[in-house]
Short mmCIF file of C-alpha atoms in Angstrom, two decimals:
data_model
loop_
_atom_site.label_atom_id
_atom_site.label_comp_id
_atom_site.label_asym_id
_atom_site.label_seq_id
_atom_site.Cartn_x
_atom_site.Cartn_y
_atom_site.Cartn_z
CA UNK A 1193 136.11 51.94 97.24
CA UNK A 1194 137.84 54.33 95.42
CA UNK A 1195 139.03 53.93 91.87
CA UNK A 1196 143.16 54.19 91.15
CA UNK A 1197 144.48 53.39 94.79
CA UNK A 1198 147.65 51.61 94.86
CA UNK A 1199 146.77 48.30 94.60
CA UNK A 1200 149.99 47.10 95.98
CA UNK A 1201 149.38 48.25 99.17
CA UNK A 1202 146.25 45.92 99.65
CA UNK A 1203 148.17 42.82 97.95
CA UNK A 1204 150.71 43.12 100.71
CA UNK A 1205 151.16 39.88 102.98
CA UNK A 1206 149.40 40.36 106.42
CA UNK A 1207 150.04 38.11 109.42
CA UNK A 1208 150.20 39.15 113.03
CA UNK A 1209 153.72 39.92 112.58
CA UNK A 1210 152.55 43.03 110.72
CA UNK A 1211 150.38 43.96 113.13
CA UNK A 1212 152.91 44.49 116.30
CA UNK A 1213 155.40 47.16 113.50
CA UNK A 1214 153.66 49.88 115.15
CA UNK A 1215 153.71 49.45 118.80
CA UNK A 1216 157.81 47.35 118.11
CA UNK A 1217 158.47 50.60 116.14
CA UNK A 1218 157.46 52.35 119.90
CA UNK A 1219 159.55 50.29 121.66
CA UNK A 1220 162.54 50.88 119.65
CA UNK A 1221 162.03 54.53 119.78
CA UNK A 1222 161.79 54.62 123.70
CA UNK A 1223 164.65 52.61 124.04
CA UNK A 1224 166.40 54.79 121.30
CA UNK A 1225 165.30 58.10 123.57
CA UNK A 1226 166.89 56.52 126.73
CA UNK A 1227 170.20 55.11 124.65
CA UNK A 1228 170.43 58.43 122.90
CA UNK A 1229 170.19 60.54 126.36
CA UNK A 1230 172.53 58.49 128.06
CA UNK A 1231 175.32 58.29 125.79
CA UNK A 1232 174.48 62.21 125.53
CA UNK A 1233 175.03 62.91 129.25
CA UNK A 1234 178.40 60.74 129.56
CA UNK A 1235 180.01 61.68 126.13
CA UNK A 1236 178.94 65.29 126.06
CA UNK A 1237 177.42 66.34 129.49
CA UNK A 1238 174.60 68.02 128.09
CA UNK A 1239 171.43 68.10 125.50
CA UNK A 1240 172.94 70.11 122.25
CA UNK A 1241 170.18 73.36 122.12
CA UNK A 1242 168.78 71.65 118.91
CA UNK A 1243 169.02 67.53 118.93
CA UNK A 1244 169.48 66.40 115.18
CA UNK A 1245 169.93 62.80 115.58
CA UNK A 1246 167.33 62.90 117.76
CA UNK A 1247 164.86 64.84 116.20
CA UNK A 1248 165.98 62.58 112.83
CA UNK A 1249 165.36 58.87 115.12
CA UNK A 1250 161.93 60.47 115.99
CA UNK A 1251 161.02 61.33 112.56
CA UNK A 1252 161.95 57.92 111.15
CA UNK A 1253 159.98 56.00 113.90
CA UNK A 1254 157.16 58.80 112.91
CA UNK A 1255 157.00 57.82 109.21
CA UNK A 1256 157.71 53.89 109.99
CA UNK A 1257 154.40 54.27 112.17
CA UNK A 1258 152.52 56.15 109.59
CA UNK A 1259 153.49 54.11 106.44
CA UNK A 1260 152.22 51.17 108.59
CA UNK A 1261 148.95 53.05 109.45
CA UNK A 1262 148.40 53.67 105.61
CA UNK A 1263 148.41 50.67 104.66
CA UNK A 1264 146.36 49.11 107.30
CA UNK A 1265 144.24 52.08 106.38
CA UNK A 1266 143.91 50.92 102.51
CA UNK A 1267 144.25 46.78 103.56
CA UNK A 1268 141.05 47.88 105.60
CA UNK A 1269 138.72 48.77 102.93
CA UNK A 1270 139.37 45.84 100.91
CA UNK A 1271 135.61 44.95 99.46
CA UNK A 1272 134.29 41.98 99.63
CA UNK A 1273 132.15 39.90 102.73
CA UNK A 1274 129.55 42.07 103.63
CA UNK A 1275 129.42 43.18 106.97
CA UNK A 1276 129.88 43.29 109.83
CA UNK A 1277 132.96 41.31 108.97
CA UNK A 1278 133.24 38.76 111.65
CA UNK A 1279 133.65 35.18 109.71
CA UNK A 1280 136.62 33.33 109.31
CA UNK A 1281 137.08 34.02 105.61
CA UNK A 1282 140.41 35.36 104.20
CA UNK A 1283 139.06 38.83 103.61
CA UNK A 1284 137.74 39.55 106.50
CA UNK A 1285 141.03 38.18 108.72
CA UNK A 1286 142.43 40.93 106.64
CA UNK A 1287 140.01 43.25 107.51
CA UNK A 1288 140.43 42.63 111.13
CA UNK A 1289 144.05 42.33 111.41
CA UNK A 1290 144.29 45.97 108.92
CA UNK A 1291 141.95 47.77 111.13
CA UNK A 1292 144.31 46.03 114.23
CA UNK A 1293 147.20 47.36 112.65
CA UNK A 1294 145.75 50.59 112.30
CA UNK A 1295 144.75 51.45 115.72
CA UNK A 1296 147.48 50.23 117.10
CA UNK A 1297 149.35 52.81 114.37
CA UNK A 1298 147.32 55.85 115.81
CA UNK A 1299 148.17 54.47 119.59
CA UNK A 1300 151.72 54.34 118.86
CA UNK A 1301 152.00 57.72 117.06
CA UNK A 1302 150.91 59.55 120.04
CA UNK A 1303 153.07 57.26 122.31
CA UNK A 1304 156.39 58.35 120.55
CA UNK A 1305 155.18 61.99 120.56
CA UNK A 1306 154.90 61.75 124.56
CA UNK A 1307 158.30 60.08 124.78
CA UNK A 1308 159.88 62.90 122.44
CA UNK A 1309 158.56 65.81 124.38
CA UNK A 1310 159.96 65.30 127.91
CA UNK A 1311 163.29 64.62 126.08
CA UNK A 1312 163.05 67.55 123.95
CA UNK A 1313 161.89 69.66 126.53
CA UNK A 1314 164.22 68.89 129.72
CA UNK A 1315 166.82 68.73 127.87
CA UNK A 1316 169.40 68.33 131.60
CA UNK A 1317 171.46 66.16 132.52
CA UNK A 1318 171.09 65.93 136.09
CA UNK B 838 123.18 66.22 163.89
CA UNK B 839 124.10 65.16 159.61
CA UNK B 840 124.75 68.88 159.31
CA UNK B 841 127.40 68.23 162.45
CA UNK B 842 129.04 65.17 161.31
CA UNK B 843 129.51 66.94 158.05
CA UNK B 844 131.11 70.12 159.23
CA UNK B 845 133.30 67.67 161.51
CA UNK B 846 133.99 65.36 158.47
CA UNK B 847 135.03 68.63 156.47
CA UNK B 848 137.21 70.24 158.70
CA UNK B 849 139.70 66.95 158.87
CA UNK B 850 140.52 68.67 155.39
CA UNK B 851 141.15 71.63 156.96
CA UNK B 852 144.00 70.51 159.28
CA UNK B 853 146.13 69.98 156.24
CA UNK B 854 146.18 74.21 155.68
CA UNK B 855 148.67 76.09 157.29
CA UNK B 856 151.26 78.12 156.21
CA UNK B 857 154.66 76.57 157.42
CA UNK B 858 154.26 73.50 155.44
CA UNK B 859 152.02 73.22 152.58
CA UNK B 860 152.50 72.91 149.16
CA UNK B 861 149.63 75.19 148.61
CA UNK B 862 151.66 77.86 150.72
CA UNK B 863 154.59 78.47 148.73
CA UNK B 864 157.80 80.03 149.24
CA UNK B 865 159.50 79.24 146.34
CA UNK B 866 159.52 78.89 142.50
CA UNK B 867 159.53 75.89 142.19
CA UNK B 868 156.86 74.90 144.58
CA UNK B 869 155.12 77.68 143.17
CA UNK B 870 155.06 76.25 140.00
CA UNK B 871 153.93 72.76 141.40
CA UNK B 872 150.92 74.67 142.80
CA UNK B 873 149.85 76.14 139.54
CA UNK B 874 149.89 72.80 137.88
CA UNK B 875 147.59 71.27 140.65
CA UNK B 876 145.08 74.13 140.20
CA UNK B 877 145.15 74.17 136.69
CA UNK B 878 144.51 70.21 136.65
CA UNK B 879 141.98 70.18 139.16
CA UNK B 880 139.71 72.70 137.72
CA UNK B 881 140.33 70.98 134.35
CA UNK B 882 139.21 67.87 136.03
CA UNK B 883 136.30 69.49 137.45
CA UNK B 884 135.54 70.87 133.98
CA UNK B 885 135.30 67.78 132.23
CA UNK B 886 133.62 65.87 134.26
CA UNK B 887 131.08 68.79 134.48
CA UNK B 888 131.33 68.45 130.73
CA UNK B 889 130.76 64.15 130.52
CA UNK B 890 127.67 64.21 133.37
CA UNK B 891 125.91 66.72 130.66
CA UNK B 892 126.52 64.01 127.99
CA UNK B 893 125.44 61.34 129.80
CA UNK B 894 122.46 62.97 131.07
CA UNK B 895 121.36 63.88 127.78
CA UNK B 896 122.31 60.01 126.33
CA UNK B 897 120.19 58.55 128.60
CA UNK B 898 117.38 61.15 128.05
CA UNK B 899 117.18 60.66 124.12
CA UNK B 900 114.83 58.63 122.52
CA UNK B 901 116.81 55.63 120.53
CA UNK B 902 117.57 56.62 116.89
CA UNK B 903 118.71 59.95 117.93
CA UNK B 904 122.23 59.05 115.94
CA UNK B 905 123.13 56.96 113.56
CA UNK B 906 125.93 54.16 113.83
CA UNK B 907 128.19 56.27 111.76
CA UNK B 908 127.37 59.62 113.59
CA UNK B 909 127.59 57.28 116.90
CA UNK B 910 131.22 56.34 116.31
CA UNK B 911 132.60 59.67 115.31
CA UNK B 912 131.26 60.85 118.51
CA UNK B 913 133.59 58.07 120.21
CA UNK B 914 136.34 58.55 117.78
CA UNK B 915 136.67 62.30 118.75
CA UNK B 916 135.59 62.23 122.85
CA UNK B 917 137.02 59.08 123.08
CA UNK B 918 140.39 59.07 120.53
CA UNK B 919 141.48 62.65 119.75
CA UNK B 920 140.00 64.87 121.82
CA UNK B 921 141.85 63.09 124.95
CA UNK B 922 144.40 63.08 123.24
CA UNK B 923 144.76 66.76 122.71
CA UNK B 924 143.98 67.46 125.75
CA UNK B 925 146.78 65.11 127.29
CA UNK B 926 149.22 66.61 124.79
CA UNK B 927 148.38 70.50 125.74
CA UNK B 928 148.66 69.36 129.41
CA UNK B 929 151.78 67.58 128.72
CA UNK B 930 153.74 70.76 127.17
CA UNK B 931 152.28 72.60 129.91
CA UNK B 932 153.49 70.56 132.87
CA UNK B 933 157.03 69.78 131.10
CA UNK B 934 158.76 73.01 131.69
CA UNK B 935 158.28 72.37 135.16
CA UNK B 936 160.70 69.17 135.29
CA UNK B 937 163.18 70.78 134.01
CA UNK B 938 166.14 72.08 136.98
CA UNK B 939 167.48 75.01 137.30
CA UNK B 940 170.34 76.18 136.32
CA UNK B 941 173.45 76.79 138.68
CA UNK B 942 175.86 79.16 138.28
CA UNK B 943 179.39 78.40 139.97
CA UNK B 944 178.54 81.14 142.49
CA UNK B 945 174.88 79.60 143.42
CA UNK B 946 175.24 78.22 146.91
CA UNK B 947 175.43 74.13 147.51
CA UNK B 948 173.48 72.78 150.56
CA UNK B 949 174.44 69.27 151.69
CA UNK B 950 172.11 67.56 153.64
CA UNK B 951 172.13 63.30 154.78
CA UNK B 952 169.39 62.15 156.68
CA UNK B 953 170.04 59.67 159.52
CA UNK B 954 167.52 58.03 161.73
CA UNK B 955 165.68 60.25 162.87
CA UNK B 956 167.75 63.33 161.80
CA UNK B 957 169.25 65.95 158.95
CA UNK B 958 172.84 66.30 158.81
CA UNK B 959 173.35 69.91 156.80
CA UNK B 960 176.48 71.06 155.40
CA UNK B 961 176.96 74.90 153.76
CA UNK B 962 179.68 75.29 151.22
CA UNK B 963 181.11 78.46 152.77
CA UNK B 964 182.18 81.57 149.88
CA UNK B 965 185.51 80.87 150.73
CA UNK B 966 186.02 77.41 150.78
CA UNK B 967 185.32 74.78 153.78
CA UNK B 968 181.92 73.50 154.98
CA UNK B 969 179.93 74.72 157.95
CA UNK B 970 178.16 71.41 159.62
CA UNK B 971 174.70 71.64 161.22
CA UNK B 972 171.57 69.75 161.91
CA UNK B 973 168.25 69.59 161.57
CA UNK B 974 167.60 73.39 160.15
CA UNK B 975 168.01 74.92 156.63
CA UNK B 976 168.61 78.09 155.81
CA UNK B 977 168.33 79.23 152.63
CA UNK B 978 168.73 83.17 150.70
CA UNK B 979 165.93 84.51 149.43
CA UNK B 980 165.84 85.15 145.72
CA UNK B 981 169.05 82.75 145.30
CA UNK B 982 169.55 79.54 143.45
CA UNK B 983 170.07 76.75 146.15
CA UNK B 984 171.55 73.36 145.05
CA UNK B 985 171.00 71.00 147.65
CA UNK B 986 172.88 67.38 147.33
CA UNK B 987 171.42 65.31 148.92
CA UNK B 988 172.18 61.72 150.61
CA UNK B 989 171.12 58.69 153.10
CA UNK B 990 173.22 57.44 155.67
CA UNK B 991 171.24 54.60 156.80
CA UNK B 992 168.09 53.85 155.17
CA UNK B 993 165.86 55.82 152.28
CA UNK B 994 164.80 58.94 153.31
CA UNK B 995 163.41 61.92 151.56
CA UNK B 996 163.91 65.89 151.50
CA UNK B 997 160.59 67.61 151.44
CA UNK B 998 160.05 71.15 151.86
CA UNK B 999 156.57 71.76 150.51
CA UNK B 1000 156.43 75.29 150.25
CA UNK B 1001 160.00 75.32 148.46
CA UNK B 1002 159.61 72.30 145.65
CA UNK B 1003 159.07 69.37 145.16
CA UNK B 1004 160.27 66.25 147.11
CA UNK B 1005 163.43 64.08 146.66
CA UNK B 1006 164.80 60.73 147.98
CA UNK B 1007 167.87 60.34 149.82
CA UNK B 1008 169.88 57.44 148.79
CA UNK B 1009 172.28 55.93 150.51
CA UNK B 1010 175.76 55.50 148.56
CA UNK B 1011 173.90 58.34 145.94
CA UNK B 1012 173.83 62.16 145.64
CA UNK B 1013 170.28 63.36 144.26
CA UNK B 1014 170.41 67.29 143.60
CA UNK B 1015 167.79 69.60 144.01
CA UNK B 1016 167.06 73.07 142.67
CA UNK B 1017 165.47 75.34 144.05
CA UNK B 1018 164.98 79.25 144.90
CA UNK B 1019 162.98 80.44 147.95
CA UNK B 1020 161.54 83.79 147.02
CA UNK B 1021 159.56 85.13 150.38
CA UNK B 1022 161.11 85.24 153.91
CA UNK B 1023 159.73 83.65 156.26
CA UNK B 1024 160.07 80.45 159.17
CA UNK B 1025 158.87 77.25 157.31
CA UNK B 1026 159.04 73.73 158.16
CA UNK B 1027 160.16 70.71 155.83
CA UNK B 1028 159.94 66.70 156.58
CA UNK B 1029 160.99 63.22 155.98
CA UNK B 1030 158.29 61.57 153.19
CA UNK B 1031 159.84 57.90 152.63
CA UNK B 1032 159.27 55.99 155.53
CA UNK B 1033 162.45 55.15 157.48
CA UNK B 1034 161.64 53.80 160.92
CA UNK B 1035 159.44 53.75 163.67
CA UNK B 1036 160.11 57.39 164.16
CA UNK B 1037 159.69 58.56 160.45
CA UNK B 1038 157.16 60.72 161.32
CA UNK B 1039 159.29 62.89 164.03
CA UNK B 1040 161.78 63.38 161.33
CA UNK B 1041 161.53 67.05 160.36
CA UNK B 1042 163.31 70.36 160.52
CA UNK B 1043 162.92 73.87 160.07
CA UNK B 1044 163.35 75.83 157.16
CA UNK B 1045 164.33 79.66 157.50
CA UNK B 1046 164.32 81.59 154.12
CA UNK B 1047 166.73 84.91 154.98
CA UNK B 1048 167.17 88.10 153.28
CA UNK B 1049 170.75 87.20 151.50
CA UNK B 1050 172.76 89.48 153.25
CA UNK B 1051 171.57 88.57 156.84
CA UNK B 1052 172.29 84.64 155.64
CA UNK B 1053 175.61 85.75 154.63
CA UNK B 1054 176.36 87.30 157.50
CA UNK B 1055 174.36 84.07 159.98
CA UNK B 1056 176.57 82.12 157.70
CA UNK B 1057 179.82 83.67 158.99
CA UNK B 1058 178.94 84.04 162.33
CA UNK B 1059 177.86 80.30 162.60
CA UNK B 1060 181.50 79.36 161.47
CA UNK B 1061 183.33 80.73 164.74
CA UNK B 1062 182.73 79.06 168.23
CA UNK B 1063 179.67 80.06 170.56
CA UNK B 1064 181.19 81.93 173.52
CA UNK B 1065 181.35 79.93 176.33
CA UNK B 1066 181.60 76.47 174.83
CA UNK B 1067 183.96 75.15 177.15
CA UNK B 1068 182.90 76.70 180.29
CA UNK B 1069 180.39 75.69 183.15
CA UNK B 1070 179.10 72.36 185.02
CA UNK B 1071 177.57 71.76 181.81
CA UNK B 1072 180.67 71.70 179.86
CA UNK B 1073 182.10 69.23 182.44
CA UNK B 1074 178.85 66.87 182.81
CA UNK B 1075 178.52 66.95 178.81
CA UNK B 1076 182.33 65.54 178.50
CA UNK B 1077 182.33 63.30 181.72
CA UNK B 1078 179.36 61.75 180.50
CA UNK B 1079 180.64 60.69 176.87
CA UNK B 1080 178.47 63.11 174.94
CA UNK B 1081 181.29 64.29 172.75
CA UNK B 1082 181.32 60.58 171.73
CA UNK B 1083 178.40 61.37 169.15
CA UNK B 1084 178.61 65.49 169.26
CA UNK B 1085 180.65 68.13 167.92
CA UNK B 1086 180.90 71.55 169.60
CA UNK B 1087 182.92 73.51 167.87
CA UNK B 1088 186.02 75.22 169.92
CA UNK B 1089 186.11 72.68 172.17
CA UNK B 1090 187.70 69.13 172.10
CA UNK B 1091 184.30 67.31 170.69
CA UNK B 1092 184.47 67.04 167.20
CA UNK B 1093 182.56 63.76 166.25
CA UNK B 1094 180.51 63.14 163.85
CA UNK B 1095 178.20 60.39 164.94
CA UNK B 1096 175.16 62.38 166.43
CA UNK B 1097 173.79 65.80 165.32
CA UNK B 1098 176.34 69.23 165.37
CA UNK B 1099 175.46 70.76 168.97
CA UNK B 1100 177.85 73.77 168.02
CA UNK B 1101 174.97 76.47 167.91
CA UNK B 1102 172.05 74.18 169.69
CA UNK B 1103 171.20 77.67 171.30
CA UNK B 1104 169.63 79.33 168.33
CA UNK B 1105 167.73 76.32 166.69
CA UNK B 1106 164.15 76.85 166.77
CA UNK B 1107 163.01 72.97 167.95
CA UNK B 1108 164.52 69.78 169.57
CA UNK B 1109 164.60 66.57 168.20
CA UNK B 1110 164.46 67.58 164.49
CA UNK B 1111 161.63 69.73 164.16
CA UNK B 1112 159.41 68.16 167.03
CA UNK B 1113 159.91 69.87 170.09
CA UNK B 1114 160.38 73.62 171.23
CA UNK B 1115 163.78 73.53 173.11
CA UNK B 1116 163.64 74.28 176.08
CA UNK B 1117 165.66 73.83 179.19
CA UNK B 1118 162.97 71.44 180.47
CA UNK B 1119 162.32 69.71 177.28
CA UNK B 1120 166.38 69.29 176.69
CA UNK B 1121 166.50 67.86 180.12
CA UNK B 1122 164.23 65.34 179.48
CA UNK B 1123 165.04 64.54 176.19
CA UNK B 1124 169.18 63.55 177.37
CA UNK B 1125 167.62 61.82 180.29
CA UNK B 1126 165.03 59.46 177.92
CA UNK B 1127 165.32 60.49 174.01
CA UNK B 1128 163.45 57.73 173.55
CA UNK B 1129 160.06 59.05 175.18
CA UNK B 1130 159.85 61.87 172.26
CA UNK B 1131 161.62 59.49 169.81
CA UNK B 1132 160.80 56.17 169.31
CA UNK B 1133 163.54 54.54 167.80
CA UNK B 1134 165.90 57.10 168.53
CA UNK B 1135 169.79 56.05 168.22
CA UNK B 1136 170.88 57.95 171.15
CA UNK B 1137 170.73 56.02 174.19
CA UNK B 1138 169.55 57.07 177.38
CA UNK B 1139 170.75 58.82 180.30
CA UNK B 1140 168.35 57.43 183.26
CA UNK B 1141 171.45 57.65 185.51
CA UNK B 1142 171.97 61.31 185.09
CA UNK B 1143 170.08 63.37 187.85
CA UNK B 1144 167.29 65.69 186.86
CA UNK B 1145 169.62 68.56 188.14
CA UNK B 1146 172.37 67.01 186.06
CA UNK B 1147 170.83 66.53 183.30
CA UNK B 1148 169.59 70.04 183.44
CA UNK B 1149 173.05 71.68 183.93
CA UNK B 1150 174.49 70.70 180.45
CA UNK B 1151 170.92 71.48 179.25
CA UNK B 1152 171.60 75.01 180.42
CA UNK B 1153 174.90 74.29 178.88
CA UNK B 1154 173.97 73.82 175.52
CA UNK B 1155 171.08 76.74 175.35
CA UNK B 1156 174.00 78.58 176.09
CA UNK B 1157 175.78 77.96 173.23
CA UNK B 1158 174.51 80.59 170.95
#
């Protein structure tokens, strides 16, 4: 464990609630991507050549996901049971539900990238 | 005798080749590109399953020890978390531009085309204005940008030339367009792929990709009557007997719009949407009992029509050219 990481991050609260802000923050964004293109093709008719509020919806879901994968990432390296961190004691329930959180951060990172790019790139209305 | 069975076995793959309709034999730019993402996945496939048999065959051929736990899940975390997912990415971008349409012009030429059990109604926008009705062929310009709208009448069908693009349903009460551009001249063939009835499978037409200036010029000539539509024991047998009911001829009184356009039956390639070659025999026969090429045709039959009659406005129509 390394010395002067924020502490704060590893005090946080975890429950399972914590645990689904990743793939909910996916959801959101996919339904945001569909929303955004259809109110896109009826209002204006067509994708603008560069999509701001698009690009700036993607990029907030983007740091949402990563600012919950960094602190699953530190909420994971808690010390304290040794391993291989399978009993029902507080710390490693934290353990379990940070490293949870954190693949499920890495899975939904990807997932919005793949829902950005065929909107990005197709960019047509019909 | 294995060698025999597997040469046999094999060349059931082979009766997919040919060059009128295959997506591997392409025509067009956007079927081309289609074909280039198929090859480049394939080999990729081959590739890394080439690459996963190695690994395997060495994991199961080294002694245990070989790698520690840590060094054992980095290996998954890169083959089994971010390499794939590179690799998916790099194929995504790849394979995206290829979803996106084309893009008409005002000029570009609009194709309609409805597909009824067990045919294709097709509709030109002329240059100047006003629609020229056929059935059950295409014809397209070489080296122009096509927009085809397409529609069901009945049930679900879908437009599928595979040397031109890819495929697209037909909905009834929707309009789905297609883009495409044929780029090589040629005689090509295009079919129904959503099952629609018991003769789904009959359901096909030709596809002729024309230098533009010869399709302008087909185009025009298409638009006036054939010569001699009204004239003959054809023309007389073909009204007497309520054909007119269902087809148009153009220049004469039939203009209904029930059954396929007969106006120019004397230059289409097949009979029976892409199934048959049309002859004056095969015509005959078809008027008499549609049903015997057709299953589940919607024209009825004409048992009580003579072989001779039937015949005459057989004659009739080949005429009309």
């Amino acid at each position: 464990m390394k010395r002067g990481l924020p502490g704060w991050a590893q005090r946080l609260r975890v429950t399972l609630w914590t645990l689904i802000v990743p793939p909910a923050t996916w959801a959101v964004h996919f339904l945001f991507a569909y929303l955004w293109a259809a109110i896109n093709c009826a209002k204006v008719g067509r994708f603008a050549t560069f999509p701001t509020l698009f690009v700036a919806g993607t990029v907030a879901a983007l740091l949402v996901i990563l600012a919950s994968g960094w602190i699953a990432w530190q909420q994971s390296r808690v010390p304290g049971d040794p391993a291989p961190h399978e009993e029902s004691t507080d710390i490693d329930r934290l353990r379990f539900l940070a490293k949870s959180t954190l693949l499920l951060s890495g899975l939904s990172f990807v997932a919005v990238i793949f829902t950005a790019l065929p909107v990005v790139f197709i960019g047509d209305c019909r | 005798m294995r060698q025999a069975a597997v040469s046999v076995g094999l060349l059931a793959f082979l009766s997919g080749c040919n060059r009128h309709q295959s997506a591997l034999a392409t025509f067009g730019a956007e079927a081309e590109g289609i074909r280039t993402i198929t090859i480049a996945l394939v080999v990729g496939a081959v590739f890394i399953i080439a690459i996963m048999v190695g690994i395997y065959w060495r994991a199961v051929r080294a002694p245990e020890g070989q790698l520690t736990h840590k060094q054992g899940m980095r290996l998954v975390l890169w083959l089994g978390g971010i390499g794939p997912t590179i690799l998916l990415t790099v194929i995504l971008i790849f394979a995206l531009p290829a979803m996106r349409p084309r893009v008409t012009a005002p000029g570009d030429l609009t194709i309609h085309v409805e597909g009824e059990q067990f045919w294709w109604r097709v509709g030109y926008e002329r240059p100047g204005g006003g629609v020229l009705v056929a059935a059950n062929e295409v014809r397209v310009p070489v080296g122009r940008t096509v927009a085809f709208e397409l529609t069901g009448r009945d049930v679900i069908h879908s437009f599928w030339i595979p040397g031109l693009a890819g495929k697209m349903d037909m909905i009834p009460g929707r309009t789905n367009s297609l883009v495409a551009r044929a780029d090589k001249p040629g005689r090509y063939r295009g079919v129904c792929t959503e099952f629609c009835g018991l003769s789904h499978a009959l359901m096909a037409f030709d596809v002729i990709a024309m230098e533009p200036a010869a399709f302008y010029a087909w185009l025009a000539d298409q638009s006036r009557p054939a010569a001699g539509a009204r004239q003959g024991q054809g023309a007389q047998l073909f009204a007497a007997n309520g054909c007119g009911g269902c087809h148009a001829i153009r220049g004469t009184e039939h203009d209904a719009r029930i059954g396929p356009d007969l106006s120019r039956y004397g230059d289409r390639l097949t009979l029976g949407a892409g199934i048959l070659p049309p002859t004056i025999e095969r015509t005959a026969d078809f008027i008499r009992a549609p049903q015997d090429a057709k299953p589940g045709v919607r024209m009825p039959a004409y048992p009580q029509l003579s072989h001779q009659e039937a015949r005459a406005i057989a004659v009739y129509l080949k005429g009309l050219k």
